[in-house]
JSON list of C-alpha atoms in Angstrom, two decimals:
[
{"chain": "A", "resi": 290, "resn": "MET", "atom": "CA", "xyz": [-0.83, 18.94, 17.37]},
{"chain": "A", "resi": 291, "resn": "MET", "atom": "CA", "xyz": [0.26, 16.29, 14.98]},
{"chain": "A", "resi": 292, "resn": "ASP", "atom": "CA", "xyz": [3.68, 16.77, 15.33]},
{"chain": "A", "resi": 293, "resn": "ALA", "atom": "CA", "xyz": [4.17, 16.22, 19.57]},
{"chain": "A", "resi": 294, "resn": "LEU", "atom": "CA", "xyz": [2.53, 12.45, 18.31]},
{"chain": "A", "resi": 295, "resn": "PHE", "atom": "CA", "xyz": [4.39, 11.80, 14.93]},
{"chain": "A", "resi": 296, "resn": "LEU", "atom": "CA", "xyz": [7.94, 13.72, 15.64]},
{"chain": "A", "resi": 297, "resn": "PRO", "atom": "CA", "xyz": [8.80, 11.61, 19.38]},
{"chain": "A", "resi": 298, "resn": "ALA", "atom": "CA", "xyz": [7.00, 8.25, 17.44]},
{"chain": "A", "resi": 299, "resn": "LEU", "atom": "CA", "xyz": [9.86, 8.40, 14.17]},
{"chain": "A", "resi": 300, "resn": "ASN", "atom": "CA", "xyz": [12.10, 9.47, 16.76]},
{"chain": "A", "resi": 301, "resn": "HIS", "atom": "CA", "xyz": [11.86, 6.23, 19.32]},
{"chain": "A", "resi": 302, "resn": "LEU", "atom": "CA", "xyz": [11.88, 4.20, 15.74]},
{"chain": "A", "resi": 303, "resn": "LEU", "atom": "CA", "xyz": [15.06, 5.60, 14.53]},
{"chain": "A", "resi": 304, "resn": "GLY", "atom": "CA", "xyz": [16.42, 4.88, 17.89]},
{"chain": "A", "resi": 305, "resn": "ALA", "atom": "CA", "xyz": [16.06, 1.50, 17.50]},
{"chain": "A", "resi": 306, "resn": "ALA", "atom": "CA", "xyz": [17.96, 1.82, 14.08]},
{"chain": "A", "resi": 307, "resn": "PRO", "atom": "CA", "xyz": [20.98, 2.88, 13.74]},
{"chain": "A", "resi": 308, "resn": "TRP", "atom": "CA", "xyz": [21.03, 1.97, 9.83]},
{"chain": "A", "resi": 309, "resn": "ALA", "atom": "CA", "xyz": [18.27, 4.45, 9.27]},
{"chain": "A", "resi": 310, "resn": "ARG", "atom": "CA", "xyz": [20.02, 7.29, 11.41]},
{"chain": "A", "resi": 311, "resn": "SER", "atom": "CA", "xyz": [23.22, 6.56, 9.38]},
{"chain": "A", "resi": 312, "resn": "ARG", "atom": "CA", "xyz": [21.50, 7.03, 6.43]},
{"chain": "A", "resi": 313, "resn": "LEU", "atom": "CA", "xyz": [19.61, 10.02, 7.27]},
{"chain": "A", "resi": 314, "resn": "GLN", "atom": "CA", "xyz": [22.65, 11.90, 8.52]},
{"chain": "A", "resi": 315, "resn": "ALA", "atom": "CA", "xyz": [23.81, 12.74, 5.16]},
{"chain": "A", "resi": 316, "resn": "HIS", "atom": "CA", "xyz": [21.07, 15.02, 4.99]},
{"chain": "A", "resi": 317, "resn": "ALA", "atom": "CA", "xyz": [20.71, 16.88, 8.22]},
{"chain": "A", "resi": 318, "resn": "GLY", "atom": "CA", "xyz": [19.72, 20.27, 8.22]},
{"chain": "A", "resi": 319, "resn": "GLU", "atom": "CA", "xyz": [17.10, 19.11, 4.68]},
{"chain": "A", "resi": 320, "resn": "VAL", "atom": "CA", "xyz": [13.41, 20.10, 6.18]},
{"chain": "A", "resi": 321, "resn": "ALA", "atom": "CA", "xyz": [10.66, 17.54, 4.45]},
{"chain": "A", "resi": 322, "resn": "CYS", "atom": "CA", "xyz": [6.84, 17.67, 4.65]},
{"chain": "A", "resi": 323, "resn": "LEU", "atom": "CA", "xyz": [4.28, 15.04, 5.19]},
{"chain": "A", "resi": 324, "resn": "ARG", "atom": "CA", "xyz": [0.95, 15.67, 3.82]},
{"chain": "A", "resi": 325, "resn": "LEU", "atom": "CA", "xyz": [-1.75, 13.65, 5.41]},
{"chain": "A", "resi": 326, "resn": "GLU", "atom": "CA", "xyz": [-4.75, 15.41, 3.25]},
{"chain": "A", "resi": 327, "resn": "ALA", "atom": "CA", "xyz": [-4.88, 18.91, 4.27]},
{"chain": "A", "resi": 328, "resn": "LEU", "atom": "CA", "xyz": [-2.80, 18.31, 7.10]},
{"chain": "A", "resi": 329, "resn": "ALA", "atom": "CA", "xyz": [1.57, 18.92, 7.24]},
{"chain": "A", "resi": 330, "resn": "ILE", "atom": "CA", "xyz": [3.85, 18.03, 9.13]},
{"chain": "A", "resi": 331, "resn": "ARG", "atom": "CA", "xyz": [7.20, 19.88, 9.05]},
{"chain": "A", "resi": 332, "resn": "PHE", "atom": "CA", "xyz": [10.46, 18.16, 10.02]},
{"chain": "A", "resi": 333, "resn": "VAL", "atom": "CA", "xyz": [14.48, 19.02, 9.58]},
{"chain": "A", "resi": 334, "resn": "ILE", "atom": "CA", "xyz": [17.13, 15.91, 9.28]},
{"chain": "A", "resi": 335, "resn": "THR", "atom": "CA", "xyz": [19.46, 16.67, 13.00]},
{"chain": "A", "resi": 336, "resn": "ALA", "atom": "CA", "xyz": [23.24, 15.51, 12.69]},
{"chain": "A", "resi": 337, "resn": "GLU", "atom": "CA", "xyz": [22.22, 12.58, 14.81]},
{"chain": "A", "resi": 338, "resn": "GLY", "atom": "CA", "xyz": [20.04, 11.37, 11.89]},
{"chain": "A", "resi": 339, "resn": "LEU", "atom": "CA", "xyz": [17.10, 11.55, 14.43]},
{"chain": "A", "resi": 340, "resn": "VAL", "atom": "CA", "xyz": [13.80, 14.40, 13.10]},
{"chain": "A", "resi": 341, "resn": "ALA", "atom": "CA", "xyz": [12.75, 17.88, 15.44]},
{"chain": "A", "resi": 342, "resn": "GLY", "atom": "CA", "xyz": [10.11, 19.85, 14.11]},
{"chain": "A", "resi": 343, "resn": "ALA", "atom": "CA", "xyz": [10.89, 22.00, 11.14]},
{"chain": "A", "resi": 344, "resn": "ALA", "atom": "CA", "xyz": [9.92, 26.33, 11.44]},
{"chain": "A", "resi": 345, "resn": "ASP", "atom": "CA", "xyz": [6.92, 27.43, 9.05]},
{"chain": "A", "resi": 346, "resn": "ASP", "atom": "CA", "xyz": [9.40, 29.54, 6.66]},
{"chain": "A", "resi": 347, "resn": "ALA", "atom": "CA", "xyz": [11.94, 26.85, 6.30]},
{"chain": "A", "resi": 348, "resn": "PRO", "atom": "CA", "xyz": [12.37, 25.53, 2.71]},
{"chain": "A", "resi": 349, "resn": "VAL", "atom": "CA", "xyz": [10.83, 22.34, 1.36]},
{"chain": "A", "resi": 350, "resn": "ALA", "atom": "CA", "xyz": [13.30, 19.91, 0.30]},
{"chain": "A", "resi": 351, "resn": "VAL", "atom": "CA", "xyz": [11.20, 16.96, 0.12]},
{"chain": "A", "resi": 352, "resn": "SER", "atom": "CA", "xyz": [7.42, 16.54, 0.15]},
{"chain": "A", "resi": 353, "resn": "LEU", "atom": "CA", "xyz": [5.85, 12.82, 0.84]},
{"chain": "A", "resi": 354, "resn": "HIS", "atom": "CA", "xyz": [1.70, 13.30, -0.22]},
{"chain": "A", "resi": 355, "resn": "VAL", "atom": "CA", "xyz": [-0.39, 10.07, 1.74]},
{"chain": "A", "resi": 356, "resn": "PRO", "atom": "CA", "xyz": [-3.36, 9.85, 0.29]},
{"chain": "A", "resi": 357, "resn": "ALA", "atom": "CA", "xyz": [-6.17, 9.09, 3.00]},
{"chain": "A", "resi": 358, "resn": "ASN", "atom": "CA", "xyz": [-6.62, 5.61, 1.63]},
{"chain": "A", "resi": 359, "resn": "ALA", "atom": "CA", "xyz": [-2.97, 4.46, 2.32]},
{"chain": "A", "resi": 360, "resn": "LEU", "atom": "CA", "xyz": [-3.15, 5.00, 6.19]},
{"chain": "A", "resi": 361, "resn": "PRO", "atom": "CA", "xyz": [-4.85, 1.68, 7.16]},
{"chain": "A", "resi": 362, "resn": "ARG", "atom": "CA", "xyz": [-2.15, -0.30, 5.22]},
{"chain": "A", "resi": 363, "resn": "PHE", "atom": "CA", "xyz": [0.82, 1.64, 7.19]},
{"chain": "A", "resi": 364, "resn": "ALA", "atom": "CA", "xyz": [-1.65, 0.41, 10.28]},
{"chain": "A", "resi": 365, "resn": "MET", "atom": "CA", "xyz": [-1.32, -3.08, 9.57]},
{"chain": "A", "resi": 366, "resn": "GLY", "atom": "CA", "xyz": [1.76, -3.22, 8.31]},
{"chain": "A", "resi": 367, "resn": "GLN", "atom": "CA", "xyz": [1.72, -3.29, 5.09]},
{"chain": "A", "resi": 368, "resn": "PHE", "atom": "CA", "xyz": [4.71, -0.91, 4.54]},
{"chain": "A", "resi": 369, "resn": "ASP", "atom": "CA", "xyz": [5.46, -1.56, 1.04]},
{"chain": "A", "resi": 370, "resn": "GLY", "atom": "CA", "xyz": [2.29, -1.69, -0.26]},
{"chain": "A", "resi": 371, "resn": "ALA", "atom": "CA", "xyz": [1.51, 1.78, 1.25]},
{"chain": "A", "resi": 372, "resn": "MET", "atom": "CA", "xyz": [4.84, 3.15, 0.66]},
{"chain": "A", "resi": 373, "resn": "GLY", "atom": "CA", "xyz": [3.70, 2.40, -3.38]},
{"chain": "A", "resi": 374, "resn": "ALA", "atom": "CA", "xyz": [0.41, 5.30, -2.60]},
{"chain": "A", "resi": 375, "resn": "VAL", "atom": "CA", "xyz": [2.80, 8.15, -1.20]},
{"chain": "A", "resi": 376, "resn": "ARG", "atom": "CA", "xyz": [3.89, 10.51, -3.98]},
{"chain": "A", "resi": 377, "resn": "ILE", "atom": "CA", "xyz": [7.05, 11.59, -2.88]},
{"chain": "A", "resi": 378, "resn": "GLU", "atom": "CA", "xyz": [8.56, 15.06, -4.59]},
{"chain": "A", "resi": 379, "resn": "GLY", "atom": "CA", "xyz": [12.00, 16.89, -4.32]},
{"chain": "A", "resi": 380, "resn": "ASN", "atom": "CA", "xyz": [15.31, 16.48, -3.36]},
{"chain": "A", "resi": 381, "resn": "ALA", "atom": "CA", "xyz": [16.17, 12.94, -5.82]},
{"chain": "A", "resi": 382, "resn": "GLU", "atom": "CA", "xyz": [18.67, 12.08, -3.42]},
{"chain": "A", "resi": 383, "resn": "PHE", "atom": "CA", "xyz": [17.31, 12.59, -0.01]},
{"chain": "A", "resi": 384, "resn": "ALA", "atom": "CA", "xyz": [13.84, 11.34, -1.05]},
{"chain": "A", "resi": 385, "resn": "ASP", "atom": "CA", "xyz": [15.85, 8.31, -1.60]},
{"chain": "A", "resi": 386, "resn": "ALA", "atom": "CA", "xyz": [16.53, 8.14, 1.55]},
{"chain": "A", "resi": 387, "resn": "LEU", "atom": "CA", "xyz": [13.49, 8.52, 3.07]},
{"chain": "A", "resi": 388, "resn": "GLY", "atom": "CA", "xyz": [12.29, 6.58, 1.24]},
{"chain": "A", "resi": 389, "resn": "PHE", "atom": "CA", "xyz": [13.85, 4.19, 2.04]},
{"chain": "A", "resi": 390, "resn": "VAL", "atom": "CA", "xyz": [14.21, 4.33, 5.99]},
{"chain": "A", "resi": 391, "resn": "LEU", "atom": "CA", "xyz": [10.38, 4.92, 5.79]},
{"chain": "A", "resi": 392, "resn": "ARG", "atom": "CA", "xyz": [9.89, 1.46, 4.05]},
{"chain": "A", "resi": 393, "resn": "ASN", "atom": "CA", "xyz": [12.12, -0.64, 6.30]},
{"chain": "A", "resi": 394, "resn": "LEU", "atom": "CA", "xyz": [11.60, 1.05, 9.86]},
{"chain": "A", "resi": 395, "resn": "ARG", "atom": "CA", "xyz": [9.60, -1.58, 11.85]},
{"chain": "A", "resi": 396, "resn": "TRP", "atom": "CA", "xyz": [8.58, -1.09, 15.64]},
{"chain": "A", "resi": 397, "resn": "ASP", "atom": "CA", "xyz": [9.60, -3.55, 17.45]},
{"chain": "A", "resi": 398, "resn": "VAL", "atom": "CA", "xyz": [6.91, -3.80, 19.92]},
{"chain": "A", "resi": 399, "resn": "GLU", "atom": "CA", "xyz": [8.05, -6.88, 21.83]},
{"chain": "A", "resi": 400, "resn": "GLU", "atom": "CA", "xyz": [11.45, -5.36, 22.44]},
{"chain": "A", "resi": 401, "resn": "ASP", "atom": "CA", "xyz": [9.70, -2.54, 24.12]},
{"chain": "A", "resi": 402, "resn": "LEU", "atom": "CA", "xyz": [7.12, -4.23, 25.74]},
{"chain": "A", "resi": 403, "resn": "SER", "atom": "CA", "xyz": [9.68, -6.89, 27.38]},
{"chain": "A", "resi": 404, "resn": "ARG", "atom": "CA", "xyz": [11.27, -3.31, 29.27]},
{"chain": "A", "resi": 405, "resn": "VAL", "atom": "CA", "xyz": [7.54, -2.94, 30.79]},
{"chain": "A", "resi": 406, "resn": "LEU", "atom": "CA", "xyz": [6.04, -6.28, 31.29]},
{"chain": "A", "resi": 407, "resn": "GLY", "atom": "CA", "xyz": [9.12, -8.69, 30.92]},
{"chain": "A", "resi": 408, "resn": "ASP", "atom": "CA", "xyz": [10.56, -11.04, 28.57]},
{"chain": "A", "resi": 409, "resn": "VAL", "atom": "CA", "xyz": [8.24, -13.79, 28.59]},
{"chain": "A", "resi": 410, "resn": "ALA", "atom": "CA", "xyz": [4.66, -11.95, 29.17]},
{"chain": "A", "resi": 411, "resn": "ALA", "atom": "CA", "xyz": [5.92, -9.58, 26.07]},
{"chain": "A", "resi": 412, "resn": "HIS", "atom": "CA", "xyz": [6.50, -12.55, 23.83]},
{"chain": "A", "resi": 413, "resn": "ARG", "atom": "CA", "xyz": [3.34, -14.39, 25.36]},
{"chain": "A", "resi": 414, "resn": "LEU", "atom": "CA", "xyz": [1.51, -11.01, 24.62]},
{"chain": "A", "resi": 415, "resn": "VAL", "atom": "CA", "xyz": [2.80, -10.63, 21.19]},
{"chain": "A", "resi": 416, "resn": "GLY", "atom": "CA", "xyz": [1.85, -14.03, 20.45]},
{"chain": "A", "resi": 417, "resn": "THR", "atom": "CA", "xyz": [-1.58, -13.44, 21.48]},
{"chain": "A", "resi": 418, "resn": "ALA", "atom": "CA", "xyz": [-1.68, -10.58, 19.62]},
{"chain": "A", "resi": 419, "resn": "GLN", "atom": "CA", "xyz": [-0.54, -11.64, 16.01]},
{"chain": "A", "resi": 420, "resn": "ALA", "atom": "CA", "xyz": [-2.51, -15.19, 16.79]},
{"chain": "A", "resi": 421, "resn": "ALA", "atom": "CA", "xyz": [-5.53, -13.06, 17.39]},
{"chain": "A", "resi": 422, "resn": "ALA", "atom": "CA", "xyz": [-4.89, -11.10, 13.92]},
{"chain": "A", "resi": 423, "resn": "ALA", "atom": "CA", "xyz": [-4.23, -14.20, 11.89]},
{"chain": "A", "resi": 424, "resn": "THR", "atom": "CA", "xyz": [-7.60, -15.51, 13.06]},
{"chain": "A", "resi": 425, "resn": "LEU", "atom": "CA", "xyz": [-9.11, -12.40, 12.38]},
{"chain": "A", "resi": 426, "resn": "ARG", "atom": "CA", "xyz": [-7.85, -11.71, 8.84]},
{"chain": "A", "resi": 427, "resn": "ASP", "atom": "CA", "xyz": [-8.34, -15.73, 8.41]},
{"chain": "A", "resi": 428, "resn": "GLY", "atom": "CA", "xyz": [-12.45, -15.32, 9.25]},
{"chain": "A", "resi": 429, "resn": "ALA", "atom": "CA", "xyz": [-12.73, -11.91, 7.29]},
{"chain": "A", "resi": 430, "resn": "GLY", "atom": "CA", "xyz": [-11.49, -13.60, 4.47]},
{"chain": "A", "resi": 431, "resn": "ARG", "atom": "CA", "xyz": [-13.98, -16.89, 5.46]},
{"chain": "A", "resi": 432, "resn": "MET", "atom": "CA", "xyz": [-16.78, -13.84, 5.68]},
{"chain": "A", "resi": 433, "resn": "GLY", "atom": "CA", "xyz": [-15.98, -12.82, 2.39]},
{"chain": "A", "resi": 434, "resn": "GLY", "atom": "CA", "xyz": [-15.85, -15.68, 0.59]},
{"chain": "A", "resi": 435, "resn": "SER", "atom": "CA", "xyz": [-19.55, -16.88, 2.48]},
{"chain": "A", "resi": 436, "resn": "LEU", "atom": "CA", "xyz": [-20.98, -13.51, 1.23]},
{"chain": "A", "resi": 437, "resn": "ALA", "atom": "CA", "xyz": [-19.39, -13.50, -2.05]},
{"chain": "A", "resi": 438, "resn": "GLU", "atom": "CA", "xyz": [-20.69, -17.00, -2.39]},
{"chain": "A", "resi": 439, "resn": "TYR", "atom": "CA", "xyz": [-24.26, -16.17, -1.14]},
{"chain": "A", "resi": 440, "resn": "LEU", "atom": "CA", "xyz": [-24.59, -13.26, -3.24]},
{"chain": "A", "resi": 441, "resn": "SER", "atom": "CA", "xyz": [-24.13, -15.76, -6.13]},
{"chain": "A", "resi": 442, "resn": "GLU", "atom": "CA", "xyz": [-25.71, -18.36, -5.61]},
{"chain": "A", "resi": 443, "resn": "GLU", "atom": "CA", "xyz": [-28.50, -17.52, -3.43]},
{"chain": "A", "resi": 444, "resn": "GLN", "atom": "CA", "xyz": [-29.73, -14.16, -4.53]},
{"chain": "A", "resi": 445, "resn": "GLY", "atom": "CA", "xyz": [-28.25, -13.90, -7.81]},
{"chain": "A", "resi": 446, "resn": "MET", "atom": "CA", "xyz": [-27.24, -10.06, -7.52]},
{"chain": "A", "resi": 447, "resn": "LEU", "atom": "CA", "xyz": [-23.59, -11.28, -8.18]},
{"chain": "A", "resi": 448, "resn": "VAL", "atom": "CA", "xyz": [-22.70, -13.86, -11.23]},
{"chain": "A", "resi": 449, "resn": "PRO", "atom": "CA", "xyz": [-20.50, -17.04, -9.97]},
{"chain": "A", "resi": 450, "resn": "ALA", "atom": "CA", "xyz": [-16.94, -16.79, -11.90]},
{"chain": "A", "resi": 451, "resn": "ARG", "atom": "CA", "xyz": [-17.31, -19.81, -13.79]},
{"chain": "A", "resi": 452, "resn": "ALA", "atom": "CA", "xyz": [-20.74, -18.23, -14.84]},
{"chain": "A", "resi": 453, "resn": "ALA", "atom": "CA", "xyz": [-18.66, -15.43, -16.40]},
{"chain": "A", "resi": 454, "resn": "GLU", "atom": "CA", "xyz": [-15.98, -17.50, -17.23]},
{"chain": "A", "resi": 455, "resn": "LEU", "atom": "CA", "xyz": [-18.19, -19.73, -19.71]},
{"chain": "A", "resi": 456, "resn": "LEU", "atom": "CA", "xyz": [-20.18, -15.89, -20.59]},
{"chain": "A", "resi": 457, "resn": "GLY", "atom": "CA", "xyz": [-16.69, -14.77, -21.28]},
{"chain": "A", "resi": 458, "resn": "GLU", "atom": "CA", "xyz": [-15.82, -17.63, -24.47]},
{"chain": "A", "resi": 459, "resn": "GLU", "atom": "CA", "xyz": [-18.76, -17.73, -25.79]},
{"chain": "A", "resi": 460, "resn": "VAL", "atom": "CA", "xyz": [-18.59, -13.59, -26.19]},
{"chain": "A", "resi": 461, "resn": "ARG", "atom": "CA", "xyz": [-15.07, -14.58, -27.83]},
{"chain": "A", "resi": 462, "resn": "ALA", "atom": "CA", "xyz": [-16.47, -17.48, -29.68]},
{"chain": "A", "resi": 463, "resn": "LEU", "atom": "CA", "xyz": [-19.63, -15.23, -31.34]},
{"chain": "A", "resi": 464, "resn": "ARG", "atom": "CA", "xyz": [-17.27, -12.52, -31.79]},
{"chain": "A", "resi": 465, "resn": "ASP", "atom": "CA", "xyz": [-14.87, -14.53, -34.03]},
{"chain": "A", "resi": 466, "resn": "ALA", "atom": "CA", "xyz": [-18.11, -16.27, -35.55]},
{"chain": "A", "resi": 467, "resn": "ILE", "atom": "CA", "xyz": [-19.19, -12.50, -36.35]},
{"chain": "A", "resi": 468, "resn": "ALA", "atom": "CA", "xyz": [-15.41, -11.59, -37.47]},
{"chain": "A", "resi": 469, "resn": "ARG", "atom": "CA", "xyz": [-15.64, -14.63, -40.13]},
{"chain": "A", "resi": 470, "resn": "ALA", "atom": "CA", "xyz": [-19.13, -14.17, -41.57]},
{"chain": "A", "resi": 471, "resn": "GLU", "atom": "CA", "xyz": [-18.24, -10.33, -42.55]},
{"chain": "A", "resi": 472, "resn": "LYS", "atom": "CA", "xyz": [-14.74, -11.66, -44.30]},
{"chain": "A", "resi": 473, "resn": "ARG", "atom": "CA", "xyz": [-17.20, -14.28, -46.47]},
{"chain": "A", "resi": 474, "resn": "ILE", "atom": "CA", "xyz": [-19.59, -11.06, -46.58]},
{"chain": "A", "resi": 475, "resn": "GLU", "atom": "CA", "xyz": [-16.45, -8.96, -48.46]},
{"chain": "A", "resi": 476, "resn": "ARG", "atom": "CA", "xyz": [-15.54, -11.64, -49.86]},
{"chain": "A", "resi": 477, "resn": "LEU", "atom": "CA", "xyz": [-18.96, -12.01, -51.53]},
{"chain": "A", "resi": 478, "resn": "GLU", "atom": "CA", "xyz": [-19.32, -8.71, -52.93]},
{"chain": "A", "resi": 479, "resn": "ARG", "atom": "CA", "xyz": [-16.14, -8.65, -54.32]},
{"chain": "A", "resi": 480, "resn": "ASN", "atom": "CA", "xyz": [-17.10, -11.69, -56.37]},
{"chain": "A", "resi": 481, "resn": "LEU", "atom": "CA", "xyz": [-20.66, -9.44, -56.96]},
{"chain": "A", "resi": 482, "resn": "VAL", "atom": "CA", "xyz": [-18.37, -6.50, -58.45]},
{"chain": "A", "resi": 483, "resn": "ARG", "atom": "CA", "xyz": [-16.30, -8.61, -60.80]}
]
């Protein structure tokens, strides 16, 4: 089921990226397995640098293990951060090529929409969506800050940052004072033994 969604989507992106296809062509015939928790998608690199479904018994050259917590970052377009969570095993050259392609492959939404809606409408729609996403991110950031302030100042459930810094300074000063006191005690003990 996922193969039927993933492979055409990946081929669509590769179709618009000649640099990615040429990088993958060197690995034509090699099989990779993308593992998302219990789900596994096996695919082979074609001579054109695209992907096709691979037989279940074909030997896997590279495995990409994607943790579930990386999926939201992929969905939000944070590819570099998300790829950092992906564990890649297998043939080093193929893994490097595949990792590079997956890190740098981007969907040109505006280009695809322009084919359906026209250039102007696609440009406006993408601009509106980007502005809405920025507004949501900004609002979420402000809401998080307000919640933290409420929990620390009003409810006393969190320690304010400045109070934590002051406590840290006091703990360091106390630790230094204890170390000095221990040294004095050691010197006094040595003087008493003599």
